[in-house]
Short mmCIF file of C-alpha atoms in Angstrom, two decimals:
data_model
loop_
_atom_site.label_atom_id
_atom_site.label_comp_id
_atom_site.label_asym_id
_atom_site.label_seq_id
_atom_site.Cartn_x
_atom_site.Cartn_y
_atom_site.Cartn_z
CA MET A 252 123.41 151.24 159.13
CA SER A 253 119.94 152.22 158.74
CA LEU A 254 118.91 153.54 155.11
CA THR A 255 117.97 156.91 156.40
CA GLU A 256 121.83 156.91 156.89
CA SER A 257 122.81 155.24 153.52
CA ARG A 258 120.76 158.25 151.85
CA LEU A 259 122.99 161.17 153.23
CA THR A 260 126.54 160.79 152.56
CA ARG A 261 127.70 163.81 152.70
CA THR A 262 126.46 166.80 156.17
CA SER A 263 127.36 170.33 157.03
CA VAL A 264 126.83 171.18 160.82
CA SER A 265 126.46 175.13 161.73
CA THR A 266 125.39 176.81 165.06
CA GLY A 267 123.80 179.84 165.26
CA SER A 268 123.86 182.31 167.06
CA SER A 269 121.08 181.45 168.80
CA GLY A 270 122.17 178.42 169.74
CA ARG A 271 120.59 176.38 166.86
CA THR A 272 121.97 173.59 165.28
CA THR A 273 121.41 172.73 161.55
CA VAL A 274 122.57 169.42 159.30
CA THR A 275 122.14 170.02 155.49
CA ALA A 276 122.17 166.86 153.28
CA THR A 277 125.03 167.96 149.94
CA SER A 278 124.79 164.46 148.09
CA VAL A 279 122.13 162.51 145.62
CA ALA A 280 120.54 159.29 147.00
CA SER A 281 122.63 156.28 145.73
CA ASP A 282 119.61 154.58 144.82
CA GLY A 283 118.07 157.74 142.34
CA ARG A 284 121.20 157.26 140.16
CA SER A 285 120.33 153.38 140.00
CA ARG A 286 116.79 154.01 138.90
CA ALA A 287 118.37 156.37 136.36
CA LEU A 288 120.61 154.48 134.89
CA VAL A 289 118.24 151.94 134.68
CA GLY A 290 115.86 153.87 133.29
CA VAL A 291 118.45 154.95 130.12
CA VAL A 292 119.28 151.03 129.96
CA VAL A 293 116.11 150.01 128.88
CA TRP A 294 115.11 152.38 127.31
CA PHE A 295 118.33 152.18 124.85
CA VAL A 296 117.78 148.00 124.71
CA GLY A 297 114.17 148.39 123.64
CA ALA A 298 114.64 151.61 120.64
CA TRP A 299 117.24 149.35 119.88
CA THR A 300 115.25 146.18 119.67
CA ALA A 301 111.88 148.20 117.38
CA LEU A 302 115.38 149.91 115.65
CA THR A 303 116.37 146.66 114.61
CA ARG A 304 112.87 145.04 114.23
CA GLY A 305 111.80 147.50 111.48
CA ILE A 306 115.30 147.79 109.81
CA ALA A 307 114.20 143.20 109.53
CA THR A 308 111.21 144.14 108.44
CA ALA A 309 111.93 146.65 105.67
CA ALA A 310 114.57 144.29 104.74
CA GLY A 311 112.06 141.50 104.44
CA TRP A 312 109.58 143.71 102.37
CA ALA A 313 112.00 145.18 99.83
CA ALA A 314 113.34 141.34 99.15
CA ARG A 315 110.23 140.27 98.66
CA THR A 316 108.95 143.64 96.40
CA ILE A 317 112.27 144.85 94.59
CA ARG A 318 112.88 142.89 91.63
CA PRO A 319 116.36 141.93 89.91
CA ALA A 320 115.82 144.96 87.30
CA GLY A 321 114.69 147.42 90.48
CA VAL A 322 117.31 146.70 92.38
CA LEU A 323 119.55 147.82 89.55
CA VAL A 324 117.62 150.80 89.03
CA VAL A 325 117.84 152.08 92.32
CA LEU A 326 121.38 151.39 92.26
CA ALA A 327 121.61 153.75 89.38
CA ALA A 328 119.49 155.98 90.82
CA THR A 329 121.97 156.48 94.32
CA ALA A 330 125.18 156.17 91.64
CA GLY A 331 123.97 158.65 89.45
CA LEU A 332 122.94 161.33 92.37
CA ALA A 333 125.96 160.80 94.73
CA VAL A 334 128.14 160.94 91.59
CA GLY A 335 126.62 164.01 90.16
CA ILE A 336 126.09 165.87 93.05
CA VAL A 337 130.12 165.37 94.23
CA PHE A 338 132.03 166.02 91.62
CA GLY A 339 129.35 167.88 89.67
CA TRP A 340 128.30 166.38 86.82
CA VAL A 341 124.59 167.26 85.34
CA GLU A 342 124.58 164.14 83.62
CA TRP A 343 125.19 161.92 86.27
CA MET A 344 122.10 164.14 88.51
CA VAL A 345 119.74 164.29 85.12
CA ALA A 346 120.50 160.23 84.76
CA GLY A 347 119.77 159.61 88.85
CA VAL A 348 116.62 161.13 89.42
CA ALA A 349 115.24 159.64 85.99
CA ALA A 350 115.75 156.50 87.55
CA LEU A 351 114.22 157.84 90.95
CA VAL A 352 111.47 158.91 88.84
CA LEU A 353 110.84 155.45 87.44
CA VAL A 354 110.42 153.98 90.49
CA ALA A 355 108.73 156.51 91.89
CA ALA A 356 106.06 156.08 89.43
CA SER A 357 106.30 152.16 89.98
CA VAL A 358 104.83 152.25 93.64
CA PRO A 359 100.79 152.61 92.50
CA PHE A 360 101.17 149.88 90.93
CA LEU A 361 101.18 147.99 93.72
CA PHE A 362 98.04 149.05 95.26
CA GLY A 363 95.33 146.57 95.84
CA ALA A 364 96.65 143.26 95.93
CA ARG A 365 94.40 142.81 98.99
CA SER A 366 91.91 144.29 97.82
CA TYR A 367 90.45 140.97 96.12
CA ASP A 368 88.16 137.84 97.80
CA VAL A 369 89.58 134.98 95.54
CA ASP A 370 87.39 131.79 95.85
CA LEU A 371 89.23 128.48 94.29
CA SER A 372 87.01 125.52 93.77
CA LEU A 373 87.58 121.95 92.09
CA THR A 374 84.91 119.63 90.68
CA HIS A 375 86.80 116.20 92.00
CA GLU A 376 89.50 115.91 94.72
CA ARG A 377 90.03 112.41 93.73
CA VAL A 378 91.06 111.48 90.34
CA VAL A 379 93.19 108.93 88.65
CA ALA A 380 96.34 108.94 87.03
CA GLY A 381 96.38 110.52 83.29
CA ASP A 382 92.73 112.32 83.95
CA GLY A 383 92.47 115.98 84.98
CA VAL A 384 91.06 118.06 86.86
CA THR A 385 88.69 121.05 86.12
CA GLY A 386 87.84 123.76 88.85
CA GLU A 387 86.44 127.49 88.44
CA ILE A 388 88.25 130.66 90.10
CA VAL A 389 85.76 133.41 91.36
CA VAL A 390 87.48 136.97 91.80
CA ARG A 391 86.24 139.57 94.07
CA ASN A 392 87.02 143.15 94.69
CA ASP A 393 85.68 144.16 98.09
CA GLY A 394 87.39 147.45 98.79
CA HIS A 395 85.68 150.61 97.87
CA ARG A 396 88.16 151.58 94.88
CA ILE A 397 88.49 150.57 91.52
CA ALA A 398 91.04 147.83 91.37
CA LEU A 399 93.62 148.02 88.93
CA PRO A 400 94.18 145.17 86.12
CA GLY A 401 96.29 142.38 87.88
CA ARG A 402 97.52 138.66 87.54
CA LEU A 403 96.24 135.87 89.61
CA ASP A 404 99.22 132.85 90.32
CA ILE A 405 97.74 129.54 91.27
CA PRO A 406 100.17 126.99 91.56
CA VAL A 407 99.69 123.38 91.11
CA GLY A 408 102.13 121.02 91.73
CA ALA A 409 105.40 121.77 90.63
CA GLY A 410 103.82 123.81 87.99
CA LEU A 411 101.87 127.70 88.03
CA VAL A 412 98.65 128.61 86.15
CA GLU A 413 98.65 132.28 85.68
CA PHE A 414 94.93 134.32 85.24
CA GLY A 415 94.68 138.06 84.30
CA VAL A 416 92.35 139.79 86.31
CA PRO A 417 90.80 142.38 84.58
CA LEU A 418 89.72 145.93 86.18
CA LEU A 419 86.89 145.79 88.71
CA ARG A 420 84.79 147.91 90.27
CA PRO A 421 83.86 147.79 93.75
CA GLY A 422 81.65 144.86 94.61
CA HIS A 423 82.01 143.09 91.33
CA THR A 424 82.90 139.92 91.05
CA VAL A 425 84.47 137.80 87.26
CA SER A 426 84.75 133.82 87.36
CA GLN A 427 87.48 131.69 85.15
CA PRO A 428 87.72 128.47 84.74
CA LEU A 429 90.36 126.16 85.65
CA ASP A 430 91.03 123.47 83.06
CA ILE A 431 94.49 121.24 84.90
CA PRO A 432 95.08 118.63 81.95
CA GLY A 433 96.23 114.89 82.67
CA LEU A 434 97.98 114.39 85.85
CA ARG A 435 100.81 111.72 86.96
CA ARG A 436 100.03 109.62 90.23
CA GLY A 437 100.92 111.35 93.78
CA ILE A 438 99.63 114.52 96.15
CA VAL A 439 99.41 117.31 94.01
CA THR A 440 98.37 120.86 95.87
CA VAL A 441 96.62 123.28 94.36
CA GLY A 442 96.61 126.78 95.24
CA PRO A 443 96.94 129.16 97.26
CA ALA A 444 95.68 131.24 94.57
CA THR A 445 98.19 134.43 94.55
CA THR A 446 97.27 137.65 93.24
CA VAL A 447 100.29 139.69 91.94
CA ARG A 448 101.25 142.95 91.67
CA SER A 449 103.77 144.25 88.98
CA ASP A 450 104.14 147.30 86.90
CA PRO A 451 104.68 147.19 83.40
CA ILE A 452 108.64 147.58 83.21
CA GLY A 453 108.59 144.84 86.19
CA LEU A 454 111.13 146.94 88.47
CA LEU A 455 108.28 146.38 92.19
CA ARG A 456 105.91 143.22 92.61
CA ARG A 457 103.91 142.36 95.65
CA GLU A 458 102.53 139.13 96.29
CA HIS A 459 99.59 138.64 98.95
CA ALA A 460 98.77 134.64 98.92
CA PHE A 461 94.94 133.23 99.89
CA GLU A 462 94.78 129.87 102.79
CA ASP A 463 92.31 128.36 100.13
CA VAL A 464 94.85 125.08 99.00
CA HIS A 465 92.96 122.00 97.66
CA ASP A 466 95.58 118.28 98.17
CA VAL A 467 94.20 116.41 94.81
CA TYR A 468 94.57 112.80 95.24
CA VAL A 469 95.76 110.90 92.21
CA HIS A 470 95.28 107.17 92.32
CA PRO A 471 97.02 104.40 90.63
CA ARG A 472 95.33 103.06 87.24
CA THR A 473 93.59 99.73 88.34
CA THR A 474 92.36 96.85 86.38
CA SER A 475 89.56 94.50 87.15
CA LEU A 476 91.05 91.14 88.71
CA PRO A 477 88.34 88.60 89.02
CA SER A 478 87.13 87.63 92.08
CA THR A 479 87.98 83.56 91.45
CA SER A 480 91.48 84.60 91.02
CA ALA A 481 92.38 81.98 94.02
CA GLY A 482 93.57 80.07 91.55
CA LEU A 483 96.61 81.08 93.46
CA ILE A 484 94.69 82.01 96.42
CA ARG A 485 92.41 78.60 97.03
CA ASP A 486 92.32 79.65 100.81
CA LEU A 487 89.07 80.57 101.47
CA GLU A 488 87.35 81.67 104.60
CA GLY A 489 87.74 78.18 106.67
CA SER A 490 90.17 76.15 104.43
CA PRO A 491 92.55 73.42 106.22
CA THR A 492 96.18 74.08 106.61
CA ARG A 493 98.57 71.43 107.79
CA ARG A 494 98.91 71.88 111.20
CA LEU A 495 96.73 69.61 112.74
CA VAL A 496 94.32 69.86 116.01
CA ASP A 497 92.11 68.37 118.58
CA SER A 498 89.04 70.02 117.21
CA ASP A 499 88.09 72.22 114.39
CA MET A 500 85.84 71.30 110.99
CA SER A 501 88.10 69.72 108.81
CA PHE A 502 88.28 65.89 109.56
CA HIS A 503 92.02 64.23 109.09
CA ALA A 504 92.50 61.14 110.98
CA ILE A 505 92.14 59.00 113.69
CA ARG A 506 94.87 57.96 116.61
CA GLU A 507 95.18 56.38 119.79
CA TYR A 508 93.89 58.51 123.28
CA ALA A 509 96.75 60.22 124.70
CA PRO A 510 96.38 62.26 128.71
CA GLY A 511 94.82 65.02 127.98
CA ASP A 512 92.30 64.53 125.25
CA SER A 513 89.06 65.47 125.46
CA ARG A 514 86.85 62.79 125.76
CA ARG A 515 83.90 64.18 122.76
CA GLN A 516 86.42 63.27 120.24
CA ILE A 517 86.57 59.95 120.52
CA HIS A 518 85.65 57.48 118.02
CA TRP A 519 83.60 55.08 119.61
CA LYS A 520 83.27 52.62 116.33
CA SER A 521 86.96 52.89 116.14
CA THR A 522 86.96 52.03 119.66
CA ALA A 523 85.29 48.92 119.92
CA LYS A 524 87.19 47.61 116.91
CA THR A 525 90.72 48.07 118.35
CA GLY A 526 89.39 47.51 121.76
CA ARG A 527 91.50 50.95 122.41
CA LEU A 528 90.34 54.49 122.78
CA MET A 529 90.66 56.29 119.52
CA VAL A 530 90.53 59.83 119.12
CA ARG A 531 89.73 62.06 116.37
CA GLN A 532 91.90 64.85 114.54
CA TYR A 533 91.57 67.63 112.48
CA GLU A 534 93.34 70.44 110.37
CA GLU A 535 93.25 73.75 111.30
CA SER A 536 91.09 75.50 109.42
CA ARG A 537 91.60 79.73 109.62
CA ARG A 538 90.35 82.70 108.41
CA SER A 539 92.03 83.97 105.09
CA ARG A 540 93.97 86.84 105.54
CA MET A 541 96.37 87.88 102.24
CA ALA A 542 99.49 89.95 102.52
CA VAL A 543 100.42 92.19 99.26
CA VAL A 544 104.32 93.74 99.38
CA LEU A 545 105.24 96.30 97.25
CA GLY A 546 108.89 97.28 96.64
CA VAL A 547 109.75 100.36 96.81
CA ALA A 548 113.80 100.30 96.56
CA GLU A 549 114.67 102.75 93.77
CA HIS A 550 117.84 100.01 92.52
CA GLU A 551 115.04 97.16 91.88
CA TYR A 552 113.31 98.87 88.92
CA ALA A 553 114.49 99.82 85.76
CA ASP A 554 113.10 103.30 85.07
CA PRO A 555 109.89 105.16 86.86
CA ASP A 556 107.05 103.79 84.84
CA GLU A 557 108.31 100.21 85.78
CA PHE A 558 107.97 101.55 89.21
CA GLU A 559 103.88 102.33 87.97
CA LEU A 560 103.02 99.39 86.71
CA ALA A 561 104.37 97.87 89.96
CA VAL A 562 101.85 100.39 91.97
CA SER A 563 98.91 99.80 89.47
CA CYS A 564 99.86 95.72 90.05
CA ALA A 565 99.66 96.14 93.92
CA ALA A 566 96.71 99.02 93.95
CA SER A 567 94.41 96.51 92.31
CA LEU A 568 95.52 93.18 93.79
CA GLY A 569 94.50 95.36 96.73
CA LEU A 570 91.11 96.96 95.70
CA ARG A 571 90.42 93.05 94.66
CA ALA A 572 90.80 91.58 98.09
CA VAL A 573 88.79 94.56 99.98
CA ARG A 574 85.45 94.42 97.51
CA ASP A 575 86.12 91.13 98.60
CA ALA A 576 85.60 91.70 102.07
CA ARG A 577 88.89 89.84 102.44
CA ASP A 578 91.55 90.55 105.50
CA VAL A 579 93.96 91.86 103.64
CA GLU A 580 97.55 93.64 104.34
CA ILE A 581 99.41 96.19 102.51
CA VAL A 582 102.87 97.19 102.95
CA THR A 583 105.66 98.76 101.59
CA GLY A 584 109.22 99.94 102.68
CA SER A 585 109.86 103.04 104.31
CA GLU A 586 112.93 105.70 104.29
CA ILE A 587 115.68 104.93 106.39
CA PRO A 588 117.84 107.34 107.36
CA ARG A 589 121.94 106.63 105.50
CA VAL A 590 124.12 106.44 109.07
CA VAL A 591 121.17 103.73 110.10
CA ARG A 592 120.89 101.98 107.59
CA GLY A 593 121.49 98.17 108.46
CA ARG A 594 120.52 98.72 111.76
CA LEU A 595 117.45 99.95 111.03
CA ARG A 596 114.42 98.04 109.73
CA ALA A 597 111.23 99.95 108.92
CA ILE A 598 108.10 99.31 107.16
CA ARG A 599 104.86 101.32 106.58
CA HIS A 600 101.17 99.83 106.17
CA ILE A 601 98.81 101.32 103.65
CA PRO A 602 95.02 101.87 104.88
CA ALA A 603 93.32 98.40 103.76
CA GLY A 604 89.30 99.19 105.46
CA SER A 605 87.74 100.24 102.73
CA PRO A 606 88.63 101.55 98.89
CA ARG A 607 89.19 105.27 99.47
CA PRO A 608 91.52 105.12 101.94
CA MET A 609 93.40 102.71 99.96
CA LEU A 610 94.01 104.64 97.20
CA ASP A 611 94.67 107.33 98.78
CA GLY A 612 97.41 105.93 100.66
CA PHE A 613 98.91 104.12 97.24
CA SER A 614 98.69 108.08 95.60
CA GLY A 615 101.53 108.75 97.97
CA VAL A 616 103.83 106.25 97.84
CA THR A 617 107.50 106.89 96.17
CA MET A 618 110.44 105.38 94.96
CA LEU A 619 113.13 105.48 97.33
CA GLU A 620 116.74 105.69 97.45
CA SER A 621 117.73 104.18 100.68
CA THR A 622 115.20 102.02 102.05
CA MET A 623 115.24 97.84 103.01
CA PRO A 624 115.50 94.73 100.09
CA ILE A 625 112.42 93.62 99.51
CA ALA A 626 113.45 90.06 101.48
CA ASP A 627 113.99 92.35 104.46
CA VAL A 628 110.22 93.82 104.07
CA CYS A 629 108.61 90.05 103.67
CA ARG A 630 110.68 89.08 106.62
CA LEU A 631 109.64 91.88 108.58
CA THR A 632 105.96 91.76 106.91
CA ALA A 633 105.96 88.14 108.18
CA GLU A 634 106.73 88.62 111.32
CA SER A 635 104.96 91.47 112.20
CA GLY A 636 101.11 90.15 111.76
CA ASP A 637 99.10 86.64 111.88
CA ARG A 638 99.61 83.83 109.79
CA LEU A 639 99.23 84.59 106.11
CA SER A 640 97.41 82.41 103.75
CA ILE A 641 99.07 83.90 100.78
CA ALA A 642 101.02 86.48 100.15
CA PHE A 643 101.50 88.55 96.93
CA VAL A 644 104.84 90.23 96.34
CA VAL A 645 105.55 93.19 93.69
CA VAL A 646 108.92 93.90 92.54
CA GLY A 647 110.48 95.16 89.31
CA SER A 648 112.13 93.51 86.57
CA HIS A 649 115.85 93.65 88.44
CA VAL A 650 114.79 91.52 91.40
CA THR A 651 116.25 88.34 90.53
CA LEU A 652 114.09 84.66 91.16
CA THR A 653 116.96 84.05 93.34
CA ARG A 654 116.37 87.01 95.66
CA LEU A 655 112.87 86.25 95.30
CA GLN A 656 113.21 82.86 96.46
CA GLN A 657 114.61 84.14 99.39
CA ALA A 658 111.97 86.72 100.47
CA ALA A 659 109.32 83.98 100.11
CA LEU A 660 111.30 82.05 102.31
CA ALA A 661 110.84 84.62 104.75
CA PHE A 662 106.94 83.35 104.62
CA SER A 663 105.71 80.16 106.61
CA ALA A 664 105.19 76.99 105.14
CA ASP A 665 101.61 76.99 104.43
CA THR A 666 101.51 80.74 103.05
CA SER A 667 101.58 80.54 99.09
CA VAL A 668 103.85 83.30 98.04
CA VAL A 669 103.17 84.32 94.39
CA ALA A 670 105.99 87.39 93.26
CA VAL A 671 104.42 89.35 90.68
CA ILE A 672 107.64 90.80 88.16
CA CYS A 673 106.29 94.05 86.17
CA ASP A 674 108.91 94.40 83.31
CA GLU A 675 107.45 97.01 80.06
CA ARG A 676 109.91 94.61 77.49
CA ALA A 677 108.84 91.88 78.69
CA HIS A 678 105.95 88.91 77.26
CA PRO A 679 103.29 87.52 80.42
CA ARG A 680 104.25 84.60 81.33
CA MET A 681 103.82 81.96 84.99
CA GLN A 682 106.27 79.97 86.08
CA PRO A 683 106.24 78.12 89.01
CA LEU A 684 109.05 77.36 91.20
CA SER A 685 110.05 75.75 94.92
CA ALA A 686 108.97 78.09 96.96
CA LEU A 687 106.58 80.28 94.66
CA THR A 688 104.31 80.94 91.65
CA VAL A 689 106.64 84.02 89.68
CA LEU A 690 103.90 86.04 87.44
CA THR A 691 105.55 88.33 84.77
CA VAL A 692 103.42 91.20 83.50
CA GLY A 693 104.30 94.03 80.95
CA THR A 694 101.03 95.77 80.96
CA LEU A 695 98.77 96.26 83.84
CA ASP A 696 95.99 94.30 81.72
CA ASP A 697 98.05 91.17 81.74
CA LEU A 698 97.13 90.36 85.63
CA SER A 699 94.43 89.56 84.84
CA GLY A 700 94.98 87.11 81.97
CA LEU A 701 97.35 85.68 84.56
CA LEU A 702 95.46 85.06 87.67
CA LEU A 703 92.41 84.12 85.26
CA ARG A 704 94.54 81.46 84.01
CA GLY A 705 95.65 80.10 87.60
CA ALA A 706 91.81 80.39 88.45
CA THR A 707 90.78 77.59 85.63
CA ALA A 708 94.05 76.05 85.70
#
């Protein structure tokens, strides 16, 4: 059937007196009906989408703008007007109208929330734990109308700083100092500044947040350590190890020639005396590599203050190594999901190329509830890199000496292991064990004294 035939579903044929035949179409084309139906459906879907989007936008605006007190007043207005009109109670109608007028009178106080231009600046974005941060807030009226008094909220970490903004004429500015007191170690987010408009009663509230956000790195407290603390670190550049090689700087002994030995290492005087070829043997020397391993498991520390002491000790050791241009590796445990705990091993490396990135990394270190114990962290540290000359293991008071000895066994035999136990209730002391040296510190200053004692011992 052709297209023309499909459009004509019903026809009538008539013959006139003149003998002419007329064909008349009496039906509507089926594709025209389909187009009309599709158009109706498309319009309905578009209208429904626009309606739901508008309702969602209105609901979101109401949730952000109407305070709990405003909700009660709106309900009182609705109930008062409805009951008063239905039952003819004048008192209810008056109460409903009064509540409605109260809500309407609160609306003008919301105007002008976006007419401000706020500039937030800080004097420093890196401070030491316990120090404060100062800055300045400059508010300018960018609108063409007078801006009513308002309020400016600035989040500082989990806290909030509030400033009152006076009435501002167009183009005028006002500046206020920002003083944030002593901060704890961590990464503190300051901002964004948020303008707040609210009526005196607190029925409605309108906020507008700006994009100016600052991250303040609060570094741990550190102490100055002696660079010659190698009484525990006597493996300076080119120091010999227990591994014997055929060519190096540190002479060890003379042995008999074996096939494959280099002829350049033949010791001719010994050869002449014994009558057999004798060669020199050396102790392998290598570049000093140092590791600082910080335990971050929550059950290894008595309280958060003890953990802060451990972070300060680890940061002091790392800072001394960086300033001495040592090849240092700083490692902590990493958070492991509970569902794979025991089957997944993970550690975190803190950048140690220069002091600032290293201290920034220590700012973000936190105690973890789900992580590997210190022995597993040491084992993974020893497996993940080159052989170490010395390893410092910094832990809390809940780590026993037996567990520390197990952690020390993770390193190779020619690695010197020093454990630093942080216990604020203990007296500073140095305790040599079979596989490691244990330093117990009660304050950060104890670490410097114990290392100096080890250097001069």
